Tab-separated table of N, CA and C in Angstrom:
chain	number	residue	atom	x	y	z
A	1	GLN	N	0.839	-1.190	0.000
A	1	GLN	CA	0.000	0.000	0.000
A	1	GLN	C	0.876	1.243	0.000
A	2	VAL	N	0.615	2.139	-0.938
A	2	VAL	CA	1.412	3.354	-1.063
A	2	VAL	C	0.858	4.427	-0.131
A	3	GLN	N	1.761	5.046	0.600
A	3	GLN	CA	1.363	6.162	1.463
A	3	GLN	C	2.367	7.304	1.310
A	4	LEU	N	1.840	8.508	1.194
A	4	LEU	CA	2.638	9.728	1.252
A	4	LEU	C	2.053	10.556	2.398
A	5	VAL	N	2.860	10.826	3.400
A	5	VAL	CA	2.371	11.501	4.592
A	5	VAL	C	3.134	12.807	4.772
A	6	GLU	N	2.403	13.924	4.605
A	6	GLU	CA	3.007	15.240	4.773
A	6	GLU	C	2.943	15.676	6.234
A	7	SER	N	3.899	16.489	6.625
A	7	SER	CA	3.906	17.081	7.959
A	7	SER	C	4.672	18.391	7.911
A	8	GLY	N	4.538	19.178	8.974
A	8	GLY	CA	5.299	20.419	9.081
A	8	GLY	C	4.521	21.685	8.805
A	9	GLY	N	3.268	21.550	8.404
A	9	GLY	CA	2.476	22.746	8.166
A	9	GLY	C	2.091	23.433	9.466
A	10	GLY	N	1.486	24.619	9.325
A	10	GLY	CA	1.061	25.355	10.510
A	10	GLY	C	0.836	26.814	10.211
A	11	LEU	N	0.717	27.587	11.283
A	11	LEU	CA	0.514	29.029	11.189
A	11	LEU	C	1.852	29.733	11.409
A	12	VAL	N	2.189	30.651	10.519
A	12	VAL	CA	3.448	31.383	10.622
A	12	VAL	C	3.207	32.830	10.207
A	13	GLN	N	3.973	33.734	10.788
A	13	GLN	CA	3.853	35.143	10.433
A	13	GLN	C	4.561	35.431	9.115
A	14	PRO	N	4.130	36.477	8.422
A	14	PRO	CA	4.837	36.866	7.190
A	14	PRO	C	6.325	37.071	7.459
A	15	GLY	N	7.141	36.566	6.538
A	15	GLY	CA	8.581	36.626	6.703
A	15	GLY	C	9.163	35.428	7.415
A	16	GLY	N	8.316	34.587	7.959
A	16	GLY	CA	8.766	33.412	8.688
A	16	GLY	C	9.115	32.239	7.785
A	17	SER	N	9.463	31.121	8.427
A	17	SER	CA	9.888	29.925	7.702
A	17	SER	C	9.164	28.690	8.220
A	18	LEU	N	9.017	27.727	7.341
A	18	LEU	CA	8.517	26.400	7.683
A	18	LEU	C	9.252	25.384	6.834
A	19	ARG	N	9.364	24.180	7.348
A	19	ARG	CA	9.885	23.070	6.539
A	19	ARG	C	8.849	21.964	6.505
A	20	LEU	N	8.409	21.655	5.314
A	20	LEU	CA	7.475	20.556	5.111
A	20	LEU	C	8.243	19.275	4.817
A	21	SER	N	7.687	18.168	5.279
A	21	SER	CA	8.254	16.853	5.009
A	21	SER	C	7.177	15.968	4.407
A	22	CYS	N	7.599	15.060	3.560
A	22	CYS	CA	6.696	14.067	2.987
A	22	CYS	C	7.405	12.724	3.041
A	23	ALA	N	6.888	11.846	3.896
A	23	ALA	CA	7.465	10.516	4.049
A	23	ALA	C	6.689	9.524	3.195
A	24	ALA	N	7.408	8.798	2.368
A	24	ALA	CA	6.785	7.848	1.451
A	24	ALA	C	7.033	6.420	1.907
A	25	SER	N	6.033	5.579	1.659
A	25	SER	CA	6.175	4.144	1.904
A	25	SER	C	5.425	3.398	0.815
A	26	GLY	N	5.844	2.164	0.566
A	26	GLY	CA	5.169	1.350	-0.433
A	26	GLY	C	5.621	1.579	-1.860
A	27	ILE	N	6.648	2.422	-2.050
A	27	ILE	CA	7.186	2.666	-3.385
A	27	ILE	C	8.704	2.565	-3.334
A	28	ILE	N	9.308	2.359	-4.519
A	28	ILE	CA	10.770	2.426	-4.613
A	28	ILE	C	11.105	3.906	-4.768
A	29	PHE	N	11.298	4.557	-3.650
A	29	PHE	CA	11.361	6.011	-3.596
A	29	PHE	C	12.391	6.585	-4.562
A	30	GLY	N	13.530	5.950	-4.677
A	30	GLY	CA	14.628	6.526	-5.446
A	30	GLY	C	14.352	6.696	-6.929
A	31	VAL	N	13.392	5.968	-7.482
A	31	VAL	CA	13.117	6.087	-8.915
A	31	VAL	C	12.011	7.090	-9.208
A	32	PHE	N	11.341	7.556	-8.170
A	32	PHE	CA	10.216	8.471	-8.371
A	32	PHE	C	10.683	9.928	-8.408
A	33	ASP	N	10.085	10.686	-9.310
A	33	ASP	CA	10.192	12.135	-9.252
A	33	ASP	C	9.201	12.610	-8.191
A	34	MET	N	9.621	13.546	-7.366
A	34	MET	CA	8.783	14.019	-6.270
A	34	MET	C	8.441	15.493	-6.465
A	35	GLY	N	7.258	15.856	-6.032
A	35	GLY	CA	6.856	17.242	-6.203
A	35	GLY	C	6.006	17.748	-5.054
A	36	TRP	N	6.013	19.056	-4.907
A	36	TRP	CA	5.111	19.743	-3.982
A	36	TRP	C	4.169	20.608	-4.799
A	37	TYR	N	2.896	20.500	-4.487
A	37	TYR	CA	1.851	21.301	-5.107
A	37	TYR	C	1.092	22.010	-3.998
A	38	ARG	N	0.328	23.025	-4.367
A	38	ARG	CA	-0.483	23.712	-3.359
A	38	ARG	C	-1.803	24.165	-3.963
A	39	GLN	N	-2.777	24.292	-3.083
A	39	GLN	CA	-4.083	24.788	-3.498
A	39	GLN	C	-4.554	25.809	-2.485
A	40	GLY	N	-4.574	27.059	-2.917
A	40	GLY	CA	-5.026	28.136	-2.052
A	40	GLY	C	-6.537	28.268	-2.071
A	41	PRO	N	-7.079	29.065	-1.155
A	41	PRO	CA	-8.542	29.244	-1.091
A	41	PRO	C	-9.099	29.764	-2.415
A	42	GLY	N	-10.045	29.042	-2.981
A	42	GLY	CA	-10.676	29.461	-4.225
A	42	GLY	C	-9.802	29.359	-5.454
A	43	LYS	N	-8.678	28.656	-5.318
A	43	LYS	CA	-7.759	28.536	-6.445
A	43	LYS	C	-7.610	27.094	-6.875
A	44	GLU	N	-7.060	26.908	-8.077
A	44	GLU	CA	-6.762	25.569	-8.543
A	44	GLU	C	-5.420	25.108	-7.957
A	45	ARG	N	-5.238	23.805	-7.914
A	45	ARG	CA	-3.971	23.254	-7.445
A	45	ARG	C	-2.870	23.624	-8.438
A	46	GLU	N	-1.719	24.045	-7.901
A	46	GLU	CA	-0.619	24.452	-8.762
A	46	GLU	C	0.688	23.815	-8.310
A	47	LEU	N	1.584	23.678	-9.276
A	47	LEU	CA	2.912	23.158	-8.983
A	47	LEU	C	3.711	24.189	-8.205
A	48	VAL	N	4.405	23.735	-7.165
A	48	VAL	CA	5.323	24.603	-6.414
A	48	VAL	C	6.766	24.280	-6.794
A	49	ALA	N	7.132	23.012	-6.677
A	49	ALA	CA	8.507	22.607	-6.962
A	49	ALA	C	8.543	21.112	-7.207
A	50	THR	N	9.499	20.698	-8.030
A	50	THR	CA	9.713	19.278	-8.250
A	50	THR	C	11.199	18.956	-8.163
A	51	ILE	N	11.484	17.710	-7.824
A	51	ILE	CA	12.852	17.205	-7.823
A	51	ILE	C	12.816	15.818	-8.443
A	52	THR	N	13.648	15.612	-9.458
A	52	THR	CA	13.643	14.341	-10.149
A	52	THR	C	14.451	13.299	-9.384
A	53	SER	N	14.399	12.072	-9.893
A	53	SER	CA	15.194	11.013	-9.282
A	53	SER	C	16.678	11.326	-9.403
A	54	GLY	N	17.037	12.161	-10.363
A	54	GLY	CA	18.423	12.573	-10.544
A	54	GLY	C	18.754	13.894	-9.884
A	55	ASP	N	17.868	14.379	-9.013
A	55	ASP	CA	18.075	15.600	-8.225
A	55	ASP	C	18.008	16.893	-9.026
A	56	ASN	N	17.392	16.852	-10.197
A	56	ASN	CA	17.141	18.089	-10.921
A	56	ASN	C	15.889	18.741	-10.343
A	57	THR	N	15.932	20.054	-10.185
A	57	THR	CA	14.827	20.760	-9.542
A	57	THR	C	14.203	21.801	-10.467
A	58	ILE	N	12.927	22.023	-10.253
A	58	ILE	CA	12.174	23.058	-10.953
A	58	ILE	C	11.302	23.764	-9.924
A	59	TYR	N	11.199	25.099	-10.059
A	59	TYR	CA	10.373	25.890	-9.146
A	59	TYR	C	9.432	26.782	-9.945
A	60	THR	N	8.250	26.991	-9.413
A	60	THR	CA	7.392	27.991	-10.003
A	60	THR	C	7.982	29.376	-9.692
A	61	ASP	N	7.746	30.330	-10.574
A	61	ASP	CA	8.421	31.629	-10.457
A	61	ASP	C	8.171	32.310	-9.113
A	62	SER	N	6.983	32.169	-8.578
A	62	SER	CA	6.630	32.911	-7.367
A	62	SER	C	7.382	32.458	-6.116
A	63	VAL	N	8.043	31.300	-6.170
A	63	VAL	CA	8.754	30.812	-4.987
A	63	VAL	C	10.264	30.747	-5.189
A	64	LYS	N	10.732	31.054	-6.392
A	64	LYS	CA	12.176	30.997	-6.663
A	64	LYS	C	12.928	31.926	-5.722
A	65	GLY	N	14.006	31.394	-5.145
A	65	GLY	CA	14.808	32.176	-4.223
A	65	GLY	C	14.308	32.136	-2.791
A	66	ARG	N	13.102	31.618	-2.589
A	66	ARG	CA	12.535	31.533	-1.227
A	66	ARG	C	12.347	30.091	-0.758
A	67	PHE	N	11.984	29.199	-1.673
A	67	PHE	CA	11.718	27.798	-1.332
A	67	PHE	C	12.833	26.910	-1.884
A	68	THR	N	13.100	25.826	-1.172
A	68	THR	CA	14.076	24.839	-1.623
A	68	THR	C	13.511	23.443	-1.440
A	69	ILE	N	13.492	22.675	-2.520
A	69	ILE	CA	13.062	21.283	-2.443
A	69	ILE	C	14.302	20.397	-2.373
A	70	SER	N	14.216	19.343	-1.562
A	70	SER	CA	15.326	18.398	-1.448
A	70	SER	C	14.749	17.029	-1.118
A	71	ARG	N	15.593	16.024	-1.245
A	71	ARG	CA	15.146	14.667	-0.961
A	71	ARG	C	16.247	13.903	-0.256
A	72	ASP	N	15.826	12.952	0.575
A	72	ASP	CA	16.742	12.042	1.260
A	72	ASP	C	16.261	10.630	0.932
A	73	ASN	N	16.916	9.995	-0.031
A	73	ASN	CA	16.473	8.673	-0.475
A	73	ASN	C	16.637	7.617	0.615
A	74	ALA	N	17.582	7.809	1.510
A	74	ALA	CA	17.767	6.850	2.603
A	74	ALA	C	16.588	6.879	3.573
A	75	LYS	N	15.908	8.025	3.650
A	75	LYS	CA	14.762	8.162	4.556
A	75	LYS	C	13.430	8.166	3.810
A	76	ASN	N	13.474	7.985	2.482
A	76	ASN	CA	12.249	7.994	1.671
A	76	ASN	C	11.432	9.262	1.921
A	77	THR	N	12.118	10.375	1.980
A	77	THR	CA	11.464	11.626	2.363
A	77	THR	C	11.878	12.757	1.433
A	78	VAL	N	10.907	13.592	1.099
A	78	VAL	CA	11.155	14.818	0.348
A	78	VAL	C	10.774	15.991	1.243
A	79	TYR	N	11.544	17.075	1.112
A	79	TYR	CA	11.348	18.243	1.959
A	79	TYR	C	11.054	19.480	1.118
A	80	LEU	N	10.403	20.437	1.748
A	80	LEU	CA	10.244	21.753	1.135
A	80	LEU	C	10.557	22.786	2.215
A	81	GLN	N	11.714	23.413	2.087
A	81	GLN	CA	12.092	24.485	2.993
A	81	GLN	C	11.512	25.788	2.450
A	82	MET	N	10.688	26.448	3.239
A	82	MET	CA	10.007	27.662	2.806
A	82	MET	C	10.448	28.825	3.674
A	83	ASN	N	11.099	29.789	3.072
A	83	ASN	CA	11.565	30.980	3.768
A	83	ASN	C	10.852	32.219	3.232
A	84	SER	N	10.943	33.300	3.991
A	84	SER	CA	10.338	34.581	3.578
A	84	SER	C	8.889	34.389	3.151
A	85	LEU	N	8.143	33.700	3.957
A	85	LEU	CA	6.768	33.364	3.593
A	85	LEU	C	5.897	34.611	3.500
A	86	LYS	N	4.963	34.558	2.561
A	86	LYS	CA	4.047	35.655	2.295
A	86	LYS	C	2.606	35.173	2.497
A	87	PRO	N	1.679	36.089	2.765
A	87	PRO	CA	0.280	35.664	2.918
A	87	PRO	C	-0.235	34.896	1.699
A	88	GLU	N	0.254	35.233	0.515
A	88	GLU	CA	-0.212	34.532	-0.692
A	88	GLU	C	0.309	33.104	-0.799
A	89	ASP	N	1.213	32.704	0.105
A	89	ASP	CA	1.653	31.312	0.158
A	89	ASP	C	0.680	30.433	0.943
A	90	THR	N	-0.325	31.050	1.549
A	90	THR	CA	-1.323	30.285	2.298
A	90	THR	C	-2.040	29.304	1.382
A	91	ALA	N	-2.022	28.031	1.765
A	91	ALA	CA	-2.600	26.981	0.927
A	91	ALA	C	-2.488	25.644	1.650
A	92	VAL	N	-3.168	24.664	1.090
A	92	VAL	CA	-2.900	23.281	1.469
A	92	VAL	C	-1.801	22.784	0.535
A	93	TYR	N	-0.736	22.256	1.112
A	93	TYR	CA	0.407	21.779	0.352
A	93	TYR	C	0.348	20.256	0.247
A	94	TYR	N	0.479	19.783	-0.979
A	94	TYR	CA	0.393	18.356	-1.265
A	94	TYR	C	1.715	17.836	-1.824
A	95	CYS	N	2.035	16.633	-1.439
A	95	CYS	CA	3.190	15.922	-1.952
A	95	CYS	C	2.713	14.981	-3.067
A	96	ARG	N	3.509	14.857	-4.122
A	96	ARG	CA	3.175	13.938	-5.201
A	96	ARG	C	4.406	13.147	-5.607
A	97	ALA	N	4.188	11.858	-5.832
A	97	ALA	CA	5.250	10.976	-6.327
A	97	ALA	C	4.852	10.520	-7.726
A	98	GLN	N	5.778	10.610	-8.679
A	98	GLN	CA	5.463	10.219	-10.052
A	98	GLN	C	6.582	9.383	-10.649
A	99	TRP	N	6.193	8.286	-11.306
A	99	TRP	CA	7.122	7.458	-12.086
A	99	TRP	C	6.422	7.096	-13.376
A	100	ILE	N	6.903	7.624	-14.478
A	100	ILE	CA	6.302	7.487	-15.803
A	100	ILE	C	4.845	7.976	-15.700
A	101	ARG	N	3.850	7.094	-15.917
A	101	ARG	CA	2.458	7.554	-15.858
A	101	ARG	C	1.776	7.215	-14.540
A	102	THR	N	2.526	6.717	-13.603
A	102	THR	CA	1.984	6.366	-12.291
A	102	THR	C	2.284	7.487	-11.308
A	103	PHE	N	1.260	7.949	-10.596
A	103	PHE	CA	1.520	8.965	-9.593
A	103	PHE	C	0.600	8.777	-8.395
A	104	TYR	N	1.090	9.282	-7.267
A	104	TYR	CA	0.388	9.178	-5.996
A	104	TYR	C	0.414	10.529	-5.301
A	105	TRP	N	-0.648	10.800	-4.528
A	105	TRP	CA	-0.765	12.060	-3.789
A	105	TRP	C	-0.832	11.804	-2.290
A	106	GLY	N	-0.304	12.749	-1.527
A	106	GLY	CA	-0.524	12.748	-0.105
A	106	GLY	C	-1.836	13.433	0.232
A	107	GLN	N	-2.132	13.504	1.530
A	107	GLN	CA	-3.413	14.041	1.971
A	107	GLN	C	-3.380	15.553	2.159
A	108	GLY	N	-2.194	16.121	2.171
A	108	GLY	CA	-2.055	17.570	2.273
A	108	GLY	C	-1.799	18.044	3.693
A	109	THR	N	-1.125	19.191	3.789
A	109	THR	CA	-0.886	19.836	5.073
A	109	THR	C	-1.134	21.339	4.905
A	110	GLN	N	-1.825	21.929	5.869
A	110	GLN	CA	-2.222	23.336	5.751
A	110	GLN	C	-1.072	24.247	6.165
A	111	VAL	N	-0.809	25.240	5.338
A	111	VAL	CA	0.139	26.306	5.669
A	111	VAL	C	-0.634	27.619	5.640
A	112	THR	N	-0.603	28.338	6.746
A	112	THR	CA	-1.281	29.627	6.844
A	112	THR	C	-0.261	30.691	7.224
A	113	VAL	N	-0.156	31.716	6.390
A	113	VAL	CA	0.776	32.818	6.638
A	113	VAL	C	-0.055	34.046	6.972
A	114	SER	N	0.002	34.459	8.216
A	114	SER	CA	-0.838	35.560	8.677
A	114	SER	C	-0.251	36.170	9.937
A	115	SER	N	-0.471	37.475	10.085
A	115	SER	CA	-0.040	38.147	11.308
A	115	SER	C	-1.185	38.208	12.308
């Protein structure tokens, strides 16, 4: 059974930082491309960042220079370090694992940026 379990969300003030984690089980983690997506209130789900099995990364423009995606294959975990958070970063953040046409989603973790 495949499970992706996100953690690390919460309430943070503007300018603050959070680190999200996504622990995977039931998959050969090292061959999967991993990604973080988010869905803000009244918005569609959007890509935030991805990291391939070869450690190549892609970021959406709005988070470049502020967010960093990384992975630890020994721990079957992908991370999203979020710095300089803004109110517009408020969303439910989802982890996704993809290998060719197979993909899996986590249940999401809420991030709220507010003073």
